[in-house]
PDB file of C-alpha atoms in Angstrom:
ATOM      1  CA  UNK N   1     117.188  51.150 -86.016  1.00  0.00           C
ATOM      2  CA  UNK N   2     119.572  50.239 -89.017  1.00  0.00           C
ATOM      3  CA  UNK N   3     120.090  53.127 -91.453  1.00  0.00           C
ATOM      4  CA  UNK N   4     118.933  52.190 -95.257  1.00  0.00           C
ATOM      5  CA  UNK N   5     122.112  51.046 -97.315  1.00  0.00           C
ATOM      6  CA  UNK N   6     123.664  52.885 -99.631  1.00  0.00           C
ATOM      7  CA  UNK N   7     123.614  52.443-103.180  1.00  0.00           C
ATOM      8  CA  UNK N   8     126.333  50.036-104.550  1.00  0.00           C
ATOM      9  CA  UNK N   9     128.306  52.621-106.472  1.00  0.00           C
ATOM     10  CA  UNK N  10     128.991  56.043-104.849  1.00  0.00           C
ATOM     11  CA  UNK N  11     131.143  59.195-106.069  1.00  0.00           C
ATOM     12  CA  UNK N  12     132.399  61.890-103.086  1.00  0.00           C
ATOM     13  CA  UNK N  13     129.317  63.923-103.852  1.00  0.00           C
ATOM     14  CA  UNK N  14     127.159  60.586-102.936  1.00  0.00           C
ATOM     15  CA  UNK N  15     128.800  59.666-100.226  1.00  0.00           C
ATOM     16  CA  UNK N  16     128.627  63.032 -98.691  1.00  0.00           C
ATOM     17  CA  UNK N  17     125.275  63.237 -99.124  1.00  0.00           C
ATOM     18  CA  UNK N  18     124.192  60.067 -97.830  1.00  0.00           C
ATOM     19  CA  UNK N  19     126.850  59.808 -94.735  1.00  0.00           C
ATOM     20  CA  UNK N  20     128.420  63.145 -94.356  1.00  0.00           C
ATOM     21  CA  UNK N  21     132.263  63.973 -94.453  1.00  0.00           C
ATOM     22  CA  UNK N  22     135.656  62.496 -93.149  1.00  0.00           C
ATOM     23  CA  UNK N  23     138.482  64.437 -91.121  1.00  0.00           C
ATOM     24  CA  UNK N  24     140.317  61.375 -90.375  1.00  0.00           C
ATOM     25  CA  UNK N  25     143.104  61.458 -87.633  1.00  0.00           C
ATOM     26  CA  UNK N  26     146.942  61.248 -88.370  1.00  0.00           C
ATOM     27  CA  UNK N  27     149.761  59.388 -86.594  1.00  0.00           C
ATOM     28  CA  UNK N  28     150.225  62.833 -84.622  1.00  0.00           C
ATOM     29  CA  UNK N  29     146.456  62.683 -82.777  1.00  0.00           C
ATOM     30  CA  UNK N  30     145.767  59.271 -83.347  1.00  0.00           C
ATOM     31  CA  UNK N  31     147.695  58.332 -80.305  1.00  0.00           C
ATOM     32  CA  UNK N  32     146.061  61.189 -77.695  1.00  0.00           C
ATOM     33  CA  UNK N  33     142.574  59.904 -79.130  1.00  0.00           C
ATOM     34  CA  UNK N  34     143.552  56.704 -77.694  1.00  0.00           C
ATOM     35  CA  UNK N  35     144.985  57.403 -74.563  1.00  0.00           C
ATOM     36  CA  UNK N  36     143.781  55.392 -71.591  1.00  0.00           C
ATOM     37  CA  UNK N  37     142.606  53.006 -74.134  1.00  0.00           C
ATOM     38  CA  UNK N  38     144.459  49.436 -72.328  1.00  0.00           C
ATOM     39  CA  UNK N  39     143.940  46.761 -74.992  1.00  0.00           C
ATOM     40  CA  UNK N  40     145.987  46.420 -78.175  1.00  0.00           C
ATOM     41  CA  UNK N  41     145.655  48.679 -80.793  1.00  0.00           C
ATOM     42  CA  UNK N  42     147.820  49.583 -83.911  1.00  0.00           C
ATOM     43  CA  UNK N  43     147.998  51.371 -87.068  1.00  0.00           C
ATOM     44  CA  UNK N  44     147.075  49.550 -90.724  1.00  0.00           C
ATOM     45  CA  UNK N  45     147.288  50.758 -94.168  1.00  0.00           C
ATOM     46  CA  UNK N  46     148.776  53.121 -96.008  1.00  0.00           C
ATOM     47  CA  UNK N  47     150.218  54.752 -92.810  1.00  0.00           C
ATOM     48  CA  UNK N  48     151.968  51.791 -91.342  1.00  0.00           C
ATOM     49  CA  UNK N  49     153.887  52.065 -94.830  1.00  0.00           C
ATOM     50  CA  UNK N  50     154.620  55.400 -94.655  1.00  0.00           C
ATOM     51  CA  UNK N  51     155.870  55.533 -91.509  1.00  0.00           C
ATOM     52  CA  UNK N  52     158.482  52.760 -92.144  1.00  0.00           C
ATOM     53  CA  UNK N  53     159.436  53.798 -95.344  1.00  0.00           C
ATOM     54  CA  UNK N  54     159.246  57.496 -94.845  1.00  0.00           C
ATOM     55  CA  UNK N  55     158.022  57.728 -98.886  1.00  0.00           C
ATOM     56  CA  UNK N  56     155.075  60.142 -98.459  1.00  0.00           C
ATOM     57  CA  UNK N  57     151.861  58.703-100.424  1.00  0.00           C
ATOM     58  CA  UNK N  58     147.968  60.604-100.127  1.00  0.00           C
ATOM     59  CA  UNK N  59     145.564  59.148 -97.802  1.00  0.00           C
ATOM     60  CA  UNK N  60     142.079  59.185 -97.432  1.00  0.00           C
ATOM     61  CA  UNK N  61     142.179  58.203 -93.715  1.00  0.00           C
ATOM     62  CA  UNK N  62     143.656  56.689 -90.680  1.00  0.00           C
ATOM     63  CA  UNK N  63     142.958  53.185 -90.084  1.00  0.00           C
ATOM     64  CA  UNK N  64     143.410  51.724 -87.140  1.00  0.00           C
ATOM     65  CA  UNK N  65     142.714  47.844 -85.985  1.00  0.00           C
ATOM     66  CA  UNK N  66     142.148  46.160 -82.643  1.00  0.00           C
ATOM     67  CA  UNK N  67     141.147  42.223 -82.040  1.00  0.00           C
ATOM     68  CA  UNK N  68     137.495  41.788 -81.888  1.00  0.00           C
ATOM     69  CA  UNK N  69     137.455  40.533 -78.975  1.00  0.00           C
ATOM     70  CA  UNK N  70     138.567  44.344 -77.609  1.00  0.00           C
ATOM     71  CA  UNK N  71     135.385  45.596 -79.570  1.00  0.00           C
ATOM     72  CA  UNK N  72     132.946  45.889 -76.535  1.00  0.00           C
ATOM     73  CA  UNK N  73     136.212  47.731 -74.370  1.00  0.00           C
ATOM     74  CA  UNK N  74     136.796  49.736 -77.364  1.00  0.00           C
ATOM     75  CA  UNK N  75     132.779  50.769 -77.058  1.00  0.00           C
ATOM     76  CA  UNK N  76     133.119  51.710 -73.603  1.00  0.00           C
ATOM     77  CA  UNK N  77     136.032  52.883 -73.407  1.00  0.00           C
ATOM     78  CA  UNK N  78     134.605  55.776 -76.113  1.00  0.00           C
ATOM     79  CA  UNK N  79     131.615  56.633 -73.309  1.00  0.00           C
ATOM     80  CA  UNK N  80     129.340  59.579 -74.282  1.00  0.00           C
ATOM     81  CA  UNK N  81     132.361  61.162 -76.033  1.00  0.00           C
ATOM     82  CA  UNK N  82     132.205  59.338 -79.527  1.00  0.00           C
ATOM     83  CA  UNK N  83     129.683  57.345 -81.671  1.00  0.00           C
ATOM     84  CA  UNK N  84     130.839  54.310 -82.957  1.00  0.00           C
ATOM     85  CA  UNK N  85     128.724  52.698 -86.099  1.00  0.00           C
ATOM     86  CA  UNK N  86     129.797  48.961 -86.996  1.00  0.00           C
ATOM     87  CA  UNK N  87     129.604  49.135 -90.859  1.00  0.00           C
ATOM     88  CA  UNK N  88     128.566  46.164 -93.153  1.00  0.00           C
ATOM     89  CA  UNK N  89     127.459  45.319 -96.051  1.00  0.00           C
ATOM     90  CA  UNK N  90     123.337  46.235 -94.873  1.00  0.00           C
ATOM     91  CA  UNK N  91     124.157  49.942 -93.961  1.00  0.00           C
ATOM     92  CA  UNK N  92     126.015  51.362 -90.916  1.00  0.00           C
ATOM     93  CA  UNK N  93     123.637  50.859 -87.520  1.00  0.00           C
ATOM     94  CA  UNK N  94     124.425  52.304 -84.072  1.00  0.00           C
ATOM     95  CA  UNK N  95     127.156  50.254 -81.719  1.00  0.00           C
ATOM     96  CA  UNK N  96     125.676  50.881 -78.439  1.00  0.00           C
ATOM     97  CA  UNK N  97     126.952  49.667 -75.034  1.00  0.00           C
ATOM     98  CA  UNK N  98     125.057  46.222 -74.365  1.00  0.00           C
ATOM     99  CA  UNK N  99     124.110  46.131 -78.082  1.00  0.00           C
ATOM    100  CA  UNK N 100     124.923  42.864 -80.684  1.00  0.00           C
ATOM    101  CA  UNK N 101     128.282  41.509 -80.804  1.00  0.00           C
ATOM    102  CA  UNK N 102     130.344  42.895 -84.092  1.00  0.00           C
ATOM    103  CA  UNK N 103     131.330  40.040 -86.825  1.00  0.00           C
ATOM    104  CA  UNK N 104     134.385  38.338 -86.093  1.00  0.00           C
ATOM    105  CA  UNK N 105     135.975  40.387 -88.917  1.00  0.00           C
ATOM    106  CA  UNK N 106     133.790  43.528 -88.728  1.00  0.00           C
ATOM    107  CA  UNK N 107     134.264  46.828 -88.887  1.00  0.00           C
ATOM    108  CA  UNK N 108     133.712  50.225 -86.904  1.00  0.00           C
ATOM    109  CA  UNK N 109     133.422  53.853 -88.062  1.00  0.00           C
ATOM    110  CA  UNK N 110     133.657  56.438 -85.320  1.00  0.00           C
ATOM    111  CA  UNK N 111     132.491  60.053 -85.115  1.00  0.00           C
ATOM    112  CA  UNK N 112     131.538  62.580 -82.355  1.00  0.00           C
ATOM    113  CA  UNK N 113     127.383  63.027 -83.561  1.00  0.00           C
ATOM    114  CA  UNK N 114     125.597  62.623 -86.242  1.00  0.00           C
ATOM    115  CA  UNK N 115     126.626  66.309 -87.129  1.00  0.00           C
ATOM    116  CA  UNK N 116     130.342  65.932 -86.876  1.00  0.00           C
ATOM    117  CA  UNK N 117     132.631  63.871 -89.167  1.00  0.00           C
ATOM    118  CA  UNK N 118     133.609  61.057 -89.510  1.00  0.00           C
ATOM    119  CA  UNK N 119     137.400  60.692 -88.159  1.00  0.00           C
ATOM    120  CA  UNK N 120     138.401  57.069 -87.772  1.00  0.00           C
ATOM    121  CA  UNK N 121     137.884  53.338 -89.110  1.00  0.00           C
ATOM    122  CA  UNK N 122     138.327  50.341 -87.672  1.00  0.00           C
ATOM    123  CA  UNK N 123     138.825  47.515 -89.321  1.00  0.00           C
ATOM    124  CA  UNK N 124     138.961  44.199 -86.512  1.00  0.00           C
ATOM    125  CA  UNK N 125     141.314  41.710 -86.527  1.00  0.00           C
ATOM    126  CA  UNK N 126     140.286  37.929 -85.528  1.00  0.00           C
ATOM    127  CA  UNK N 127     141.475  36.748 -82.548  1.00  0.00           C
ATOM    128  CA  UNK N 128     142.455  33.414 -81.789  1.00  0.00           C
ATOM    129  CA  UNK N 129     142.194  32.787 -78.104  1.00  0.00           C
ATOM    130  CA  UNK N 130     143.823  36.215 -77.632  1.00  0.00           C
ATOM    131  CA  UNK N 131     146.043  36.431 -80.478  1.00  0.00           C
ATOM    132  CA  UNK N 132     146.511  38.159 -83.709  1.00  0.00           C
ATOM    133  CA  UNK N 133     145.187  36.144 -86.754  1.00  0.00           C
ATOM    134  CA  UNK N 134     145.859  37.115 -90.234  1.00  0.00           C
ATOM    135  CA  UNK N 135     142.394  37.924 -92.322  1.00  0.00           C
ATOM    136  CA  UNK N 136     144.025  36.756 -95.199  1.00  0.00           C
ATOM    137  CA  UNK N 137     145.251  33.213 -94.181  1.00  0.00           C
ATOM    138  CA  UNK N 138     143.661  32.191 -90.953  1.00  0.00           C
ATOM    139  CA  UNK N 139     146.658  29.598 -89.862  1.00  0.00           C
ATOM    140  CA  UNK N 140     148.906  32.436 -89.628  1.00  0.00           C
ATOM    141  CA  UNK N 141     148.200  33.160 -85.506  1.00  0.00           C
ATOM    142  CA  UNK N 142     150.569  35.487 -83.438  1.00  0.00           C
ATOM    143  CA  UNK N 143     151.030  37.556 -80.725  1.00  0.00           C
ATOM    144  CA  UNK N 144     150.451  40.877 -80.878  1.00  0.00           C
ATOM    145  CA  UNK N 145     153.590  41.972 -80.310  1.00  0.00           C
ATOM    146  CA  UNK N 146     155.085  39.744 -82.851  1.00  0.00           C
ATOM    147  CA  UNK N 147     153.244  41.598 -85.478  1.00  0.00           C
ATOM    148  CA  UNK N 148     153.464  45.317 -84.532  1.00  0.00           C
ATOM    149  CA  UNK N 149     156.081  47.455 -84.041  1.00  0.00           C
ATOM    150  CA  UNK N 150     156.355  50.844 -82.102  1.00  0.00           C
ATOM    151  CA  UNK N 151     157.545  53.789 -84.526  1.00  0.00           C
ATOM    152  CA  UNK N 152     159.439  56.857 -83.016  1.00  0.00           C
ATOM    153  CA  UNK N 153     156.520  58.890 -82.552  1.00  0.00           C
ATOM    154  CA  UNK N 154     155.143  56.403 -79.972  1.00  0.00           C
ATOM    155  CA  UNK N 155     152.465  54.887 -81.876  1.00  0.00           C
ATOM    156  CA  UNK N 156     152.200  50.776 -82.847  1.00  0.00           C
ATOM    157  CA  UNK N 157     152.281  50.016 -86.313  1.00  0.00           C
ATOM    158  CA  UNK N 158     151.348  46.592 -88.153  1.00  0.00           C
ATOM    159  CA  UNK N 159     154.729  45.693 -89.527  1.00  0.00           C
ATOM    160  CA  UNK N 160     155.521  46.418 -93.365  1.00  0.00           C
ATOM    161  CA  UNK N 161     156.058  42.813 -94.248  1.00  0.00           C
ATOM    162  CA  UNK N 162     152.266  42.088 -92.934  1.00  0.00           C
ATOM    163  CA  UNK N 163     150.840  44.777 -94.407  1.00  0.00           C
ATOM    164  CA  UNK N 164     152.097  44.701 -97.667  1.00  0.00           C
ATOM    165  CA  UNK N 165     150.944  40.455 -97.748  1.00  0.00           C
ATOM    166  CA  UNK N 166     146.969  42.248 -96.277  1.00  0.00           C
ATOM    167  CA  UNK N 167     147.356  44.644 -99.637  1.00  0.00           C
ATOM    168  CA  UNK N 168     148.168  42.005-102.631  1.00  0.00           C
ATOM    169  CA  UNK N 169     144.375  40.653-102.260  1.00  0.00           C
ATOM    170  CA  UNK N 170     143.008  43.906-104.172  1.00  0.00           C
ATOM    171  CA  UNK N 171     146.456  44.887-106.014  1.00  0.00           C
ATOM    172  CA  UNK N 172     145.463  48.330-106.432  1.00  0.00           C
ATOM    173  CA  UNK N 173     147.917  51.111-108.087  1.00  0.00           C
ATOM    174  CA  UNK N 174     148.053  52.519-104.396  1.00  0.00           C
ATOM    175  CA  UNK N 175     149.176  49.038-103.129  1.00  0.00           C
ATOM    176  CA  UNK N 176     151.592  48.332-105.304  1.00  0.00           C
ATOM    177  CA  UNK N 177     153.592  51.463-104.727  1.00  0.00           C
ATOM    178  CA  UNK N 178     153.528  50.547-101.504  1.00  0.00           C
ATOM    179  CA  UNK N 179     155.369  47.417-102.362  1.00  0.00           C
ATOM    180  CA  UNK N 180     157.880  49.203-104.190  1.00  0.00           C
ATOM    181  CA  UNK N 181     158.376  51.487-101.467  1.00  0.00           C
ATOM    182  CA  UNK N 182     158.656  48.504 -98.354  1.00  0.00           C
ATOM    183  CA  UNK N 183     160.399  45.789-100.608  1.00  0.00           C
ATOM    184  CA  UNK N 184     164.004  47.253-100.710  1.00  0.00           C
ATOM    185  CA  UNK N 185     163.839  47.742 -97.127  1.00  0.00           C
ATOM    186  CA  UNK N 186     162.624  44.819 -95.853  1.00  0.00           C
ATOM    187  CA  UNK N 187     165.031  41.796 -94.374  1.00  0.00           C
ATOM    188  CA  UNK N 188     165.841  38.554 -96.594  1.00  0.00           C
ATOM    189  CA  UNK N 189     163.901  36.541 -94.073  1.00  0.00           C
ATOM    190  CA  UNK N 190     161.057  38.994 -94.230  1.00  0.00           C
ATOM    191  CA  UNK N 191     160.617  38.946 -98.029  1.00  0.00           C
ATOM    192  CA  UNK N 192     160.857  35.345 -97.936  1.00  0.00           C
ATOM    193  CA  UNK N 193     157.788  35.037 -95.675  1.00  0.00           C
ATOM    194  CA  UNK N 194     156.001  37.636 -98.148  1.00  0.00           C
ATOM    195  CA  UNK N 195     156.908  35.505-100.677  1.00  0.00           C
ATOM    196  CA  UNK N 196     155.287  32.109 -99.099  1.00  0.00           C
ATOM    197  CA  UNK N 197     152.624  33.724 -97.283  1.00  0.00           C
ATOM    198  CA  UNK N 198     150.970  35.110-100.505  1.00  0.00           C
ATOM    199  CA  UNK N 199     151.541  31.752-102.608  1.00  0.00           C
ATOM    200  CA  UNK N 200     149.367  30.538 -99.444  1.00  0.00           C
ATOM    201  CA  UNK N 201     146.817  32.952 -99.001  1.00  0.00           C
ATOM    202  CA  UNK N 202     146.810  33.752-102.815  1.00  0.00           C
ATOM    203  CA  UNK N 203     147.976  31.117-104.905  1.00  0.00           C
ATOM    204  CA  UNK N 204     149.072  32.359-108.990  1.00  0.00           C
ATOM    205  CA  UNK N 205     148.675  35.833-107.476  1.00  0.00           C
ATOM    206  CA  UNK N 206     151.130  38.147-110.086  1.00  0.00           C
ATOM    207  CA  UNK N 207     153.118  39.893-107.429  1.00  0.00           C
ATOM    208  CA  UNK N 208     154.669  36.330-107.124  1.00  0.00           C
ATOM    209  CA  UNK N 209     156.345  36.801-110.465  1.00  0.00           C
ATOM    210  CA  UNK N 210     157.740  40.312-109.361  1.00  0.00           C
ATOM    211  CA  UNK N 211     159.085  39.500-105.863  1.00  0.00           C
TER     212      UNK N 211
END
């Protein structure tokens, strides 16, 4: 049964009300949540800046993102112990072992019950016969590994220089702090493929004109 969507605009107080509250993870539980877990998995966001900048920035949760593909090993990997919901623009409606396949770019929400909170999202990556391929700009495919990195507390990371290309499609204040914070520290070469990949994916976009 598919829950009844929400309505399009929602304050805290609304949200709350209709879907109950977050207590997201951090990069310090994230990684014993996902222990055992044996498909690739890594950090997006707001986190995967912090981390590599070490500029401390709010966050309203922990996103992490797997290839779609790893969906249904994601589902059973989480057993009896969690609830995953795949959320779209219809509502949120139950991911259950055996159930319909999640959209090629979906997304997941994951909580204990329907009386706990909500404590991680899970926005999928594409996969292109097995590899990593960028939402944004579909030619770019990779590896995994050519797009992640490992931080020192153990836990993989999308790199900066990906992450800050995924954030110039909404250019929010949030996002471009973020490229303030990752731009002085990122290499010539890595810039450079900013640069192109967002005249690509987003062509007269006006981060162009500042990097």
């Amino acid at each position: 049964m598919n829950l009844p969507p929400p309505p399009p605009e929602m304050d805290d107080a609304e949200f709350l009300r209709w879907w109950g509250r977050w207590e997201p993870l951090t990069p310090s539980t994230v990684g014993a949540f996902m222990a055992g877990f044996d498909r690739p998995w890594w950090v997006v966001g707001g986190w995967s800046v912090e981390v590599f900048t070490g500029v401390r920035r709010e966050h309203e949760d922990l996103d992490i993102s797997m290839l779609t593909c790893d969906a249904p090993a994601f589902r059973d990997f989480l057993g009896d112990r969690w609830t995953p919901f795949v959320v779209s623009a219809a509502g949120l409606r139950p991911y259950r072992v055996g159930g319909p396949d999640v959209d090629r770019e979906g997304q997941l929400w994951v909580r204990r019950d329907a009386g706990a909170p909500w404590v991680l999202d899970v926005p999928l990556t594409p996969d292109t016969d097995g590899c990593w391929t960028n939402k944004r700009w579909h030619d770019h495919v990779a590896p995994v590994e050519d797009v992640t990195w490992v931080g020192d507390d153990g836990v993989p990371y999308l790199r900066p220089e990906v992450t800050i290309m995924m954030k110039a499609r909404l250019d929010r204040p949030k996002d471009r702090a973020d490229l303030e914070a990752c731009w002085p520290l990122l290499g010539s070469a890595e810039q450079e493929w900013v640069r192109d990949t967002i005249a690509l994916a987003h062509p007269g976009h006006p981060w162009l004109e500042r990097l």
